[in-house]
Amino acid sequence: MYALVDCNNFYASCERVFRPNLREQPIVVLSNNDGCVIARSNEAKALGVPMGAAAFKFKELFENNNIHVFSSNYALYGDMSSRVMNLLSTFSPDIEVYSVDEAFLQFKGFDLFKLQSYAETIKRTVDKGTGIPVSIGIAPTKALSKVANRIAKKYPKQTGGVYIIDTEEKRIKALKWLAVDDVWGIGRKHSKRLQAHKIVTAFDFINLHDDWVRKQMSVVGLRLKHELEGKPTLGLETVQSKKSIATTRSFDRMHTDLNDIKERVSTFATSCAEKLRNQHSCCNVLMVFLQTNWFRQDLPQYSKNIIVRTHYPTNSSIDLIKYAVQGLELIYKEGYHYKKAGVIVMGITPEDTKQFTLFTNENPKHLPLMKTIDRLNKSLGQNKVKFAAQDLGRTWKMKQEKLSPRYTTKLTEIINIY
């Protein structure tokens, strides 16, 4: 049996842990630079706040309904996620951390356990240990555990936040209840195609012929169908290196000067290089993009990206800054007000299997230098050691007007009890 443990309204719940007066109060959390809504409490959803809503457009709704608005506090959310996952790992040796607020547990050899009471114990332990409420769905496959979790979250009073699909009757009933566009793994494109063939529910989907599903949705769709039929085809996934790494940000204000944007892109390239080194990888390709503010229709609009190939596999910040700036200079145009840029590294290969070339290879001095910089930044604090391209005299900060304290990761911001 598999269990999907999902934190309820995770970002909002993290804020409530340290502000219990906000329980049952509407909360929204904004994206980088306080741009748009990326998380909502149930109360905020009930007031009609949509996901992705531009904050400035809904400012009046927030104020009129006393909706509490927070800037994204990723240091806090990441630490709380780690605490939740550490607790979950004590209940099963087989765990897959699926996202910042979700994890799959596999109950292999738990035949003598009463899974209902065991799941209730998990729920109480996480709540007591972190203050984060969770919903738990248990079923014979990962896809069905997703369905069970959706039921547990949809009907908390009836289920107590725990639902188990352990009979054929429950499986059929759940699949007839679940809309096909809500099935885990069926995206917007496939759901539209299925609905065009009058496939409305998950039960309709599993009644399709295997050959049709394979042809229309590839072997991935067929595996999903088998999972919903109760045939395990998806095991727990081990942690794998990322196939691409992106660092993208909206600027705190619009910029027209190339040098200002160069500094930002250099910082993004440095961040990508650090992430590559953390997973012991190198990249062979990077993409740089630049765009204006689409909300300012009174200004001319421009968006462009470019692919830059490195001459050799690298994770050196010096190299990636050089290639990123080269790409930026090729796509930059004067006369526009730029609001966002980003660097995405791709063609990722293991650090210990570099393919060298005859004439151009990475400077051998870069590797020890990068190790020293990483070690210093880790011990002294992030970005204490910078590169000249980042402009040492300038401190870039995201717009975070509603940022809550980093209660668990910053000693000067711990909660005070009087």
Short mmCIF file of N, CA and C in Angstrom, two decimals, residues 254 291-303 335-339:
data_model
loop_
_atom_site.label_atom_id
_atom_site.label_comp_id
_atom_site.label_asym_id
_atom_site.label_seq_id
_atom_site.Cartn_x
_atom_site.Cartn_y
_atom_site.Cartn_z
N MET A 254 11.40 48.45 -13.17
CA MET A 254 11.78 48.28 -14.57
C MET A 254 13.15 48.92 -14.82
N GLN A 291 12.55 40.04 -20.82
CA GLN A 291 11.22 40.46 -21.23
C GLN A 291 10.79 41.73 -20.50
N THR A 292 9.86 42.43 -21.13
CA THR A 292 9.33 43.67 -20.56
C THR A 292 8.13 43.35 -19.66
N ASN A 293 7.51 44.39 -19.15
CA ASN A 293 6.37 44.23 -18.25
C ASN A 293 5.08 44.15 -19.05
N TRP A 294 4.50 42.94 -19.12
CA TRP A 294 3.30 42.75 -19.94
C TRP A 294 2.08 43.47 -19.37
N PHE A 295 2.14 43.84 -18.10
CA PHE A 295 1.01 44.57 -17.51
C PHE A 295 1.01 46.04 -17.92
N ARG A 296 2.13 46.52 -18.44
CA ARG A 296 2.21 47.93 -18.87
C ARG A 296 2.01 48.01 -20.38
N GLN A 297 0.74 47.95 -20.77
CA GLN A 297 0.41 48.00 -22.18
C GLN A 297 0.63 49.38 -22.79
N ASP A 298 0.88 50.36 -21.94
CA ASP A 298 1.17 51.71 -22.44
C ASP A 298 2.63 51.84 -22.90
N LEU A 299 3.42 50.80 -22.64
CA LEU A 299 4.83 50.80 -23.04
C LEU A 299 5.07 49.78 -24.14
N PRO A 300 6.07 49.99 -24.99
CA PRO A 300 6.38 48.99 -26.03
C PRO A 300 6.84 47.68 -25.39
N GLN A 301 6.43 46.57 -26.00
CA GLN A 301 6.71 45.25 -25.44
C GLN A 301 7.77 44.51 -26.25
N TYR A 302 8.57 43.72 -25.52
CA TYR A 302 9.63 42.96 -26.17
C TYR A 302 9.98 41.76 -25.31
N SER A 303 10.20 40.62 -25.97
CA SER A 303 10.60 39.41 -25.27
C SER A 303 11.50 38.60 -26.19
N GLY A 335 15.64 51.09 -25.62
CA GLY A 335 14.32 51.69 -25.78
C GLY A 335 13.20 50.93 -25.11
N TYR A 336 13.52 49.86 -24.39
CA TYR A 336 12.49 49.08 -23.71
C TYR A 336 12.70 49.12 -22.19
N HIS A 337 11.59 48.97 -21.47
CA HIS A 337 11.63 48.92 -20.01
C HIS A 337 11.52 47.45 -19.58
N TYR A 338 12.63 46.89 -19.15
CA TYR A 338 12.67 45.46 -18.85
C TYR A 338 12.28 45.19 -17.40
N LYS A 339 11.49 44.13 -17.23
CA LYS A 339 10.97 43.78 -15.90
C LYS A 339 11.44 42.42 -15.42
#
